[in-house]
Amino acid sequence: MAPTELKELKEQLQEWLDKWFIRPSVSPWGAPLLDANVFAKIKLRSSYHWLKIRSSDIRKTDLGTRYGHYDILVMSFGLTDAPIAFMHFINSVFQSYLDSFVIVFIVDILIFSYNDKEHEQHLRIVLQILRERKL
């Protein structure tokens, strides 16, 4: 986060603490990476464009310009639910491994492991899935 965003986050957290909306937590559920030692991150570039618009919905995606009208055939970054739809898709792709050694946040895949040997296996699994799904 940018320094201004961090400042805003701190202020909002303090406001919520003051209003008793939240409280400090010591729950182990909030730290799934606690004992992990090895990490890798994969950023999925142009990822929204992998999701095709359902053919029955294409007519709703008109893109009008001074040079003509076009139908959008793939998920566009400007669509309101694009991040949610994409995250749902990627979470379903890695469902079997979520929180075991994979965490997904929008276009980032975090692979975490407890040692190098395990990490090599985890990376192979993730890369194989991405290859099979043509991602």
PDB file of C-alpha atoms in Angstrom, residues 78-132:
ATOM      1  CA  GLY A  78     -14.069  -2.019 -16.413  1.00  0.00           C
ATOM      2  CA  LEU A  79     -16.914  -4.379 -15.543  1.00  0.00           C
ATOM      3  CA  THR A  80     -18.095  -3.979 -11.958  1.00  0.00           C
ATOM      4  CA  ASP A  81     -17.948  -7.667 -11.061  1.00  0.00           C
ATOM      5  CA  ALA A  82     -14.828  -8.513 -13.077  1.00  0.00           C
ATOM      6  CA  PRO A  83     -12.500  -8.896 -10.061  1.00  0.00           C
ATOM      7  CA  ILE A  84     -15.046 -11.033  -8.196  1.00  0.00           C
ATOM      8  CA  ALA A  85     -15.772 -13.207 -11.219  1.00  0.00           C
ATOM      9  CA  PHE A  86     -12.086 -13.708 -11.915  1.00  0.00           C
ATOM     10  CA  MET A  87     -11.244 -14.509  -8.295  1.00  0.00           C
ATOM     11  CA  HIS A  88     -14.101 -17.019  -8.176  1.00  0.00           C
ATOM     12  CA  PHE A  89     -12.745 -18.653 -11.337  1.00  0.00           C
ATOM     13  CA  ILE A  90      -9.140 -18.875 -10.074  1.00  0.00           C
ATOM     14  CA  ASN A  91     -10.270 -20.103  -6.648  1.00  0.00           C
ATOM     15  CA  SER A  92     -12.228 -22.881  -8.363  1.00  0.00           C
ATOM     16  CA  VAL A  93      -9.137 -23.815 -10.422  1.00  0.00           C
ATOM     17  CA  PHE A  94      -7.035 -24.206  -7.250  1.00  0.00           C
ATOM     18  CA  GLN A  95      -9.836 -25.351  -4.912  1.00  0.00           C
ATOM     19  CA  SER A  96      -8.016 -28.548  -3.855  1.00  0.00           C
ATOM     20  CA  TYR A  97      -4.934 -26.620  -2.747  1.00  0.00           C
ATOM     21  CA  LEU A  98      -6.352 -23.397  -1.285  1.00  0.00           C
ATOM     22  CA  ASP A  99      -4.846 -22.645   2.127  1.00  0.00           C
ATOM     23  CA  SER A 100      -2.773 -25.854   1.969  1.00  0.00           C
ATOM     24  CA  PHE A 101      -0.072 -24.170  -0.086  1.00  0.00           C
ATOM     25  CA  VAL A 102      -1.941 -21.734  -2.368  1.00  0.00           C
ATOM     26  CA  ILE A 103      -3.565 -18.390  -1.611  1.00  0.00           C
ATOM     27  CA  VAL A 104      -5.211 -16.392  -4.396  1.00  0.00           C
ATOM     28  CA  PHE A 105      -5.865 -12.666  -4.376  1.00  0.00           C
ATOM     29  CA  ILE A 106      -7.390 -11.375  -7.608  1.00  0.00           C
ATOM     30  CA  VAL A 107      -4.514 -11.848 -10.127  1.00  0.00           C
ATOM     31  CA  ASP A 108      -1.806 -12.976  -7.684  1.00  0.00           C
ATOM     32  CA  ILE A 109      -1.170 -16.587  -6.705  1.00  0.00           C
ATOM     33  CA  LEU A 110       0.959 -17.055  -3.581  1.00  0.00           C
ATOM     34  CA  ILE A 111       2.594 -20.457  -3.162  1.00  0.00           C
ATOM     35  CA  PHE A 112       3.945 -21.098   0.337  1.00  0.00           C
ATOM     36  CA  SER A 113       5.854 -24.067   1.722  1.00  0.00           C
ATOM     37  CA  TYR A 114       7.780 -25.153   4.790  1.00  0.00           C
ATOM     38  CA  ASN A 115      10.985 -26.255   3.025  1.00  0.00           C
ATOM     39  CA  ASP A 116      12.672 -26.130  -0.389  1.00  0.00           C
ATOM     40  CA  LYS A 117      11.851 -29.714  -1.398  1.00  0.00           C
ATOM     41  CA  GLU A 118       8.163 -29.256  -0.616  1.00  0.00           C
ATOM     42  CA  HIS A 119       8.193 -25.888  -2.403  1.00  0.00           C
ATOM     43  CA  GLU A 120       9.542 -27.446  -5.585  1.00  0.00           C
ATOM     44  CA  GLN A 121       6.650 -29.955  -5.554  1.00  0.00           C
ATOM     45  CA  HIS A 122       4.109 -27.208  -4.883  1.00  0.00           C
ATOM     46  CA  LEU A 123       5.445 -25.069  -7.727  1.00  0.00           C
ATOM     47  CA  ARG A 124       5.281 -28.030 -10.109  1.00  0.00           C
ATOM     48  CA  ILE A 125       1.643 -28.659  -9.161  1.00  0.00           C
ATOM     49  CA  VAL A 126       0.632 -25.011  -9.605  1.00  0.00           C
ATOM     50  CA  LEU A 127       2.485 -24.623 -12.907  1.00  0.00           C
ATOM     51  CA  GLN A 128       1.012 -27.891 -14.210  1.00  0.00           C
ATOM     52  CA  ILE A 129      -2.513 -26.700 -13.388  1.00  0.00           C
ATOM     53  CA  LEU A 130      -1.860 -23.358 -15.092  1.00  0.00           C
ATOM     54  CA  ARG A 131      -0.485 -25.177 -18.142  1.00  0.00           C
ATOM     55  CA  GLU A 132      -3.432 -27.615 -18.302  1.00  0.00           C
TER      56      GLU A 132
END
